[in-house]
Amino acid sequence: TSSSGDLRGCLHYINTTTISATDTFTITFNIPSGSETISLGQMLPIVNLANTNTVTIDGTNGGDQIIIDGGGAFRSFFIRQGTVTVENITLSNTGVARDASGFTSGGGGMGAGAGIFNDEAALTVDNVTFQSCIATGGISRVGGIGCAGGGGLGGNGGTRGTANGLSGGGGGGGIGGNGGNGATADATSG
């Protein structure tokens, strides 16, 4: 299958155009020398969101290697499934951060996969430079009431009880885990 467009459009095309459940797609670049940086203003579409395609993202660009710059706010690629190769590319200033939680201080969400987040794909990474790619997990709100911890790798977030009659927030979920339950205010009196 052949199509052309920007990176976002090509990833969207892969997710929405399917001849079979296992199509093969190769994304290459033809960007003029001196303009090889792609600055992200929002998250790119998920690679293989619904299908198990074979996808190659090759940033060779005729010798002027592509740089994807996330501006410190967006990850380069979230890869869902299939067989994916990312090669000959620089991933720069990419990142994900989760904020602190609200007033009742549930644990902050998990930050993961600053350069590439791989869910269930058979992923090959070849000649890729990761430059200032940072994933930061959230924290409980400082000074909040009834704090609960954030979820870890493969773990669930903590559950919080009440403090001074106020409800506590649940913990943030981890990879493969759920966030913890918040508690409600204690309605009984002693």
Coordinates of N, CA and C in Angstrom, one line a residue, residues 4-162:
S4 N 1.2 9.1 0.8 CA 2.2 10.1 1.2 C 1.5 11.1 2.1
G5 N 2.3 11.8 2.9 CA 1.8 12.8 3.8 C 2.8 13.0 4.9
D6 N 2.3 13.8 5.9 CA 3.2 14.0 7.1 C 3.1 12.8 8.0
L7 N 4.0 12.7 9.0 CA 4.1 11.6 9.8 C 2.8 11.3 10.5
R8 N 2.1 12.3 11.0 CA 0.8 12.1 11.7 C -0.2 11.5 10.7
G9 N -0.2 12.0 9.5 CA -1.2 11.4 8.5 C -0.8 10.0 8.1
C10 N 0.5 9.7 8.0 CA 0.8 8.3 7.7 C 0.5 7.3 8.8
L11 N 0.7 7.7 10.1 CA 0.3 6.8 11.2 C -1.2 6.7 11.2
H12 N -2.0 7.7 11.0 CA -3.4 7.7 10.9 C -3.9 6.7 9.8
Y13 N -3.2 6.8 8.6 CA -3.5 6.0 7.5 C -3.3 4.5 7.8
I14 N -2.2 4.2 8.5 CA -2.0 2.8 8.9 C -3.1 2.3 9.8
N15 N -3.6 3.2 10.7 CA -4.6 2.8 11.7 C -6.0 2.6 11.0
T16 N -6.2 3.3 9.9 CA -7.6 3.3 9.4 C -7.7 2.6 8.0
T17 N -6.6 2.3 7.4 CA -6.6 1.6 6.1 C -6.1 0.2 6.2
T18 N -6.9 -0.8 6.1 CA -6.5 -2.1 6.3 C -7.0 -3.0 5.1
I19 N -6.1 -3.7 4.5 CA -6.5 -4.6 3.4 C -6.6 -6.0 4.1
S20 N -5.6 -6.3 5.0 CA -5.7 -7.5 5.8 C -5.3 -7.1 7.2
A21 N -5.4 -8.0 8.2 CA -5.1 -7.6 9.6 C -3.6 -7.5 9.8
T22 N -2.8 -8.0 8.8 CA -1.4 -8.0 8.9 C -0.7 -7.3 7.7
D23 N -1.1 -6.1 7.3 CA -0.4 -5.4 6.2 C 1.0 -5.0 6.6
T24 N 1.8 -4.7 5.6 CA 3.1 -4.2 5.8 C 3.2 -2.7 5.3
F25 N 3.8 -1.8 6.2 CA 3.9 -0.4 5.9 C 5.3 0.0 6.2
T26 N 5.9 0.9 5.3 CA 7.2 1.5 5.6 C 7.0 3.0 5.5
I27 N 7.4 3.7 6.5 CA 7.4 5.2 6.5 C 8.8 5.6 6.3
T28 N 9.0 6.4 5.2 CA 10.3 7.0 5.0 C 10.1 8.5 4.9
F29 N 11.1 9.3 4.8 CA 11.0 10.7 4.8 C 11.8 11.3 3.7
N30 N 11.2 12.4 3.1 CA 11.9 13.2 2.1 C 11.8 14.7 2.4
I31 N 12.6 15.0 3.5 CA 12.5 16.4 4.0 C 13.8 17.1 3.6
P32 N 13.8 18.3 3.1 CA 15.0 19.0 2.7 C 16.0 19.1 3.8
S33 N 17.3 19.1 3.4 CA 18.4 19.3 4.4 C 18.3 20.6 5.1
G34 N 18.5 20.5 6.4 CA 18.3 21.7 7.2 C 17.0 21.9 7.9
S35 N 16.0 21.0 7.4 CA 14.7 21.1 7.9 C 14.2 19.7 8.5
E36 N 15.2 18.9 8.9 CA 14.9 17.5 9.2 C 14.3 17.3 10.6
T37 N 14.0 18.4 11.4 CA 13.4 18.3 12.7 C 11.9 18.4 12.6
I38 N 11.2 17.4 13.2 CA 9.8 17.4 13.3 C 9.5 17.7 14.7
S39 N 8.9 18.9 14.9 CA 8.5 19.4 16.3 C 7.0 19.0 16.5
L40 N 6.8 18.2 17.6 CA 5.5 17.8 18.0 C 4.7 18.8 18.7
G41 N 3.5 19.1 18.3 CA 2.6 20.0 19.0 C 1.6 19.3 19.8
Q42 N 1.5 18.0 19.5 CA 0.5 17.1 20.2 C 1.0 15.7 20.0
M43 N 0.4 14.8 20.8 CA 0.7 13.4 20.7 C 0.5 12.8 19.3
L44 N 1.4 12.0 18.8 CA 1.3 11.3 17.5 C 0.2 10.2 17.7
P45 N -0.4 9.8 16.6 CA -1.4 8.7 16.7 C -0.6 7.4 17.1
I46 N -1.3 6.6 17.8 CA -0.7 5.3 18.3 C -0.4 4.4 17.1
V47 N 0.7 3.8 17.1 CA 1.1 2.9 16.0 C 0.4 1.6 16.2
N48 N -0.3 1.1 15.2 CA -1.0 -0.2 15.2 C -2.0 -0.2 16.3
L49 N -2.9 0.8 16.4 CA -3.9 0.9 17.4 C -4.8 -0.3 17.3
A50 N -5.3 -0.7 16.2 CA -6.3 -1.7 16.1 C -5.8 -3.0 15.3
N51 N -4.7 -2.9 14.6 CA -4.3 -4.0 13.8 C -2.8 -4.5 14.1
T52 N -2.5 -5.7 13.7 CA -1.1 -6.2 14.0 C -0.3 -6.1 12.8
N53 N -0.2 -4.9 12.2 CA 0.5 -4.7 11.0 C 2.0 -4.8 11.2
T54 N 2.8 -4.9 10.2 CA 4.3 -4.8 10.2 C 4.6 -3.4 9.8
V55 N 5.2 -2.6 10.6 CA 5.5 -1.2 10.3 C 7.0 -0.9 10.5
T56 N 7.6 -0.2 9.5 CA 8.9 0.2 9.7 C 8.9 1.8 9.6
I57 N 9.5 2.4 10.6 CA 9.7 3.9 10.5 C 11.2 4.1 10.4
D58 N 11.6 4.6 9.2 CA 13.0 4.7 8.8 C 13.3 6.2 8.6
G59 N 14.1 6.8 9.5 CA 14.4 8.2 9.5 C 15.6 8.5 8.7
T60 N 16.1 7.7 7.8 CA 17.3 7.9 7.1 C 17.3 9.2 6.3
N61 N 16.2 9.5 5.6 CA 16.0 10.8 4.9 C 17.2 11.2 4.0
G62 N 17.7 10.3 3.2 CA 18.7 10.6 2.3 C 20.0 11.0 2.9
G63 N 20.3 10.6 4.1 CA 21.5 10.9 4.9 C 21.3 12.0 5.9
D64 N 20.3 12.8 5.9 CA 20.0 13.8 6.9 C 19.0 13.2 7.8
Q65 N 19.5 12.5 8.8 CA 18.6 11.8 9.7 C 17.5 12.7 10.4
I66 N 16.3 12.1 10.4 CA 15.2 12.8 11.0 C 15.3 12.9 12.5
I67 N 14.9 14.1 13.1 CA 14.9 14.3 14.5 C 13.4 14.6 14.9
I68 N 12.9 13.8 15.8 CA 11.6 14.1 16.3 C 11.8 14.8 17.7
D69 N 11.3 16.0 17.8 CA 11.4 16.8 19.0 C 10.1 16.9 19.7
G70 N 10.0 16.4 20.9 CA 8.7 16.4 21.6 C 8.5 17.7 22.4
G71 N 9.5 18.6 22.4 CA 9.3 19.8 23.2 C 9.2 19.6 24.7
G72 N 9.6 18.4 25.1 CA 9.6 18.1 26.6 C 8.2 17.7 27.0
A73 N 7.2 17.7 26.1 CA 5.8 17.4 26.5 C 5.2 16.2 25.9
F74 N 5.7 15.7 24.8 CA 5.1 14.6 24.1 C 6.1 13.4 23.8
R75 N 5.6 12.2 24.0 CA 6.5 11.1 23.6 C 6.5 10.9 22.1
S76 N 7.5 10.3 21.6 CA 7.6 10.1 20.1 C 6.6 9.1 19.6
F77 N 6.7 7.8 20.1 CA 5.9 6.8 19.6 C 5.3 6.0 20.7
F78 N 3.9 5.8 20.7 CA 3.2 4.8 21.5 C 2.9 3.7 20.5
I79 N 3.5 2.5 20.8 CA 3.4 1.4 19.9 C 2.5 0.3 20.5
R80 N 1.3 0.1 19.9 CA 0.3 -0.8 20.6 C 0.6 -2.3 20.3
Q81 N 0.9 -2.7 19.1 CA 1.0 -4.1 18.8 C 1.6 -4.3 17.4
G82 N 1.7 -5.6 17.0 CA 2.2 -5.9 15.7 C 3.7 -6.1 15.7
T83 N 4.3 -5.9 14.5 CA 5.8 -6.0 14.4 C 6.3 -4.6 13.9
V84 N 7.1 -3.9 14.8 CA 7.4 -2.6 14.5 C 9.0 -2.4 14.5
T85 N 9.5 -1.7 13.5 CA 10.9 -1.4 13.6 C 11.0 0.2 13.5
V86 N 11.8 0.7 14.4 CA 12.1 2.2 14.4 C 13.6 2.2 14.2
E87 N 14.0 2.9 13.1 CA 15.5 2.9 12.8 C 15.9 4.3 12.2
N88 N 17.2 4.5 12.4 CA 17.9 5.7 11.8 C 17.2 7.0 12.1
I89 N 17.0 7.2 13.4 CA 16.2 8.4 13.8 C 16.7 8.9 15.1
T90 N 16.5 10.2 15.4 CA 16.8 10.7 16.7 C 15.5 11.2 17.4
L91 N 15.3 10.7 18.6 CA 14.2 11.1 19.4 C 14.7 12.1 20.5
S92 N 14.3 13.3 20.4 CA 14.9 14.4 21.3 C 13.8 15.1 22.1
N93 N 14.1 15.4 23.3 CA 13.2 16.2 24.2 C 11.8 15.6 24.3
T94 N 11.7 14.3 24.2 CA 10.4 13.7 24.3 C 10.2 13.3 25.7
G95 N 8.9 13.4 26.1 CA 8.6 13.0 27.5 C 7.2 13.0 27.8
V96 N 6.9 12.4 28.9 CA 5.5 12.3 29.5 C 5.7 12.6 31.0
A97 N 4.7 13.4 31.5 CA 4.7 13.7 32.9 C 3.3 13.7 33.4
R98 N 3.1 13.2 34.5 CA 1.8 13.2 35.1 C 1.8 14.1 36.3
D99 N 0.7 14.9 36.4 CA 0.6 15.9 37.5 C 0.3 15.3 38.8
A100 N 0.4 16.1 39.8 CA -0.1 15.7 41.1 C -1.6 15.6 41.1
S101 N -2.2 14.9 42.0 CA -3.6 14.7 42.0 C -4.3 15.9 42.7
G102 N -5.6 15.8 42.8 CA -6.4 16.8 43.4 C -6.3 17.0 44.9
F103 N -7.3 17.7 45.4 CA -7.3 18.1 46.8 C -7.2 16.9 47.8
T104 N -7.8 15.8 47.5 CA -7.7 14.7 48.4 C -6.5 13.8 48.2
S105 N -5.6 14.2 47.3 CA -4.3 13.6 47.1 C -4.2 12.1 46.8
G106 N -4.9 11.7 45.8 CA -4.7 10.4 45.3 C -3.3 10.4 44.7
G107 N -2.7 9.2 44.5 CA -1.4 9.1 43.9 C -1.4 9.6 42.5
G108 N -0.4 10.2 42.0 CA -0.3 10.7 40.7 C -0.2 9.5 39.7
G109 N -0.5 9.8 38.4 CA -0.5 8.7 37.4 C 1.0 8.4 37.0
M110 N 1.1 7.3 36.3 CA 2.4 6.8 35.9 C 2.9 7.5 34.7
G111 N 4.1 7.9 34.6 CA 4.7 8.5 33.4 C 5.6 7.4 32.9
A112 N 5.4 7.0 31.6 CA 6.2 5.9 31.0 C 6.4 6.1 29.6
G113 N 7.5 5.7 29.1 CA 7.8 5.6 27.7 C 8.1 7.0 27.1
A114 N 9.0 7.7 27.6 CA 9.3 9.1 27.1 C 9.7 9.1 25.6
G115 N 10.6 8.2 25.2 CA 11.0 8.1 23.7 C 10.0 7.2 23.0
I116 N 9.9 6.0 23.5 CA 9.0 5.0 22.9 C 8.3 4.2 24.0
F117 N 7.0 4.1 23.9 CA 6.3 3.3 24.8 C 5.8 2.1 24.0
N118 N 6.2 0.9 24.4 CA 5.8 -0.3 23.6 C 4.9 -1.1 24.5
D119 N 3.6 -1.3 24.0 CA 2.6 -2.0 24.7 C 2.8 -3.5 24.6
E120 N 2.5 -4.0 23.3 CA 2.6 -5.5 23.1 C 3.3 -5.8 21.8
A121 N 4.0 -4.9 21.2 CA 4.6 -5.1 19.8 C 5.9 -5.9 19.9
A122 N 6.2 -6.6 18.8 CA 7.6 -7.1 18.6 C 8.3 -5.9 18.1
L123 N 9.1 -5.3 18.9 CA 9.8 -4.0 18.6 C 11.3 -4.2 18.3
T124 N 11.8 -3.6 17.2 CA 13.2 -3.5 17.0 C 13.5 -2.1 16.9
V125 N 14.6 -1.7 17.6 CA 15.1 -0.3 17.6 C 16.5 -0.4 17.1
D126 N 16.8 0.2 16.0 CA 18.1 0.1 15.4 C 18.6 1.5 15.0
N127 N 19.8 1.9 15.5 CA 20.5 3.2 15.2 C 19.5 4.3 15.5
V128 N 19.0 4.3 16.7 CA 18.1 5.3 17.3 C 18.9 6.0 18.4
T129 N 18.9 7.4 18.4 CA 19.5 8.2 19.4 C 18.4 8.7 20.3
F130 N 18.5 8.4 21.6 CA 17.5 9.0 22.6 C 18.2 10.1 23.3
Q131 N 17.7 11.3 23.1 CA 18.4 12.5 23.6 C 17.4 13.3 24.5
S132 N 17.7 13.4 25.8 CA 16.8 14.1 26.7 C 15.4 13.6 26.7
C133 N 15.2 12.3 26.8 CA 13.9 11.7 26.8 C 13.6 11.3 28.3
I134 N 12.6 12.0 28.9 CA 12.3 11.8 30.3 C 10.8 11.5 30.6
A135 N 10.6 10.4 31.3 CA 9.2 10.1 31.8 C 9.2 10.3 33.3
T136 N 8.2 11.1 33.7 CA 8.1 11.4 35.1 C 6.7 11.1 35.6
G137 N 6.7 10.2 36.6 CA 5.4 9.8 37.2 C 4.9 10.9 38.1
G138 N 3.6 10.9 38.3 CA 2.9 12.0 39.2 C 3.2 11.7 40.7
I139 N 2.9 12.7 41.5 CA 3.0 12.5 42.9 C 1.7 12.9 43.6
S140 N 1.6 12.6 44.8 CA 0.5 13.1 45.6 C 0.6 14.6 45.8
R141 N -0.5 15.2 45.9 CA -0.5 16.7 46.0 C 0.2 17.0 47.4
V142 N 1.1 17.9 47.3 CA 1.8 18.3 48.5 C 0.8 19.0 49.5
G143 N 0.8 18.7 50.7 CA -0.1 19.3 51.7 C -1.5 18.8 51.6
G144 N -1.8 17.8 50.8 CA -3.1 17.3 50.7 C -3.5 16.5 51.8
I145 N -4.8 16.1 51.8 CA -5.3 15.3 52.9 C -5.5 13.8 52.4
G146 N -5.1 12.9 53.2 CA -5.3 11.5 52.9 C -4.6 11.0 51.7
C147 N -3.3 11.1 51.6 CA -2.5 10.7 50.4 C -2.4 9.2 50.2
A148 N -2.4 8.8 49.0 CA -2.2 7.4 48.6 C -1.1 7.3 47.6
G149 N -0.4 6.2 47.5 CA 0.7 6.1 46.6 C 0.4 5.9 45.2
G150 N 1.3 6.1 44.3 CA 1.1 5.9 42.9 C 1.4 4.4 42.6
G151 N 0.9 3.9 41.5 CA 1.1 2.5 41.1 C 2.4 2.3 40.5
G152 N 3.0 1.1 40.8 CA 4.3 0.8 40.3 C 4.2 -0.1 39.0
L153 N 5.3 -0.6 38.6 CA 5.3 -1.4 37.4 C 4.6 -2.7 37.7
G154 N 3.5 -2.9 37.0 CA 2.7 -4.1 37.3 C 1.9 -4.1 38.5
G155 N 1.8 -3.0 39.2 CA 1.1 -2.9 40.5 C -0.1 -2.0 40.5
N156 N -0.9 -2.1 41.4 CA -2.1 -1.2 41.6 C -1.7 -0.1 42.6
G157 N -2.4 1.0 42.4 CA -2.2 2.1 43.3 C -2.8 1.8 44.7
G158 N -2.4 2.5 45.7 CA -2.9 2.3 47.0 C -4.3 2.8 47.2
T159 N -4.9 2.3 48.2 CA -6.3 2.8 48.6 C -6.1 3.6 49.9
R160 N -6.9 4.7 49.9 CA -6.7 5.6 51.0 C -8.0 5.7 51.8
G161 N -7.9 5.7 53.1 CA -9.0 5.8 54.0 C -9.3 7.3 54.3
T162 N -10.0 7.6 55.4 CA -10.4 8.9 55.7 C -9.4 9.6 56.6

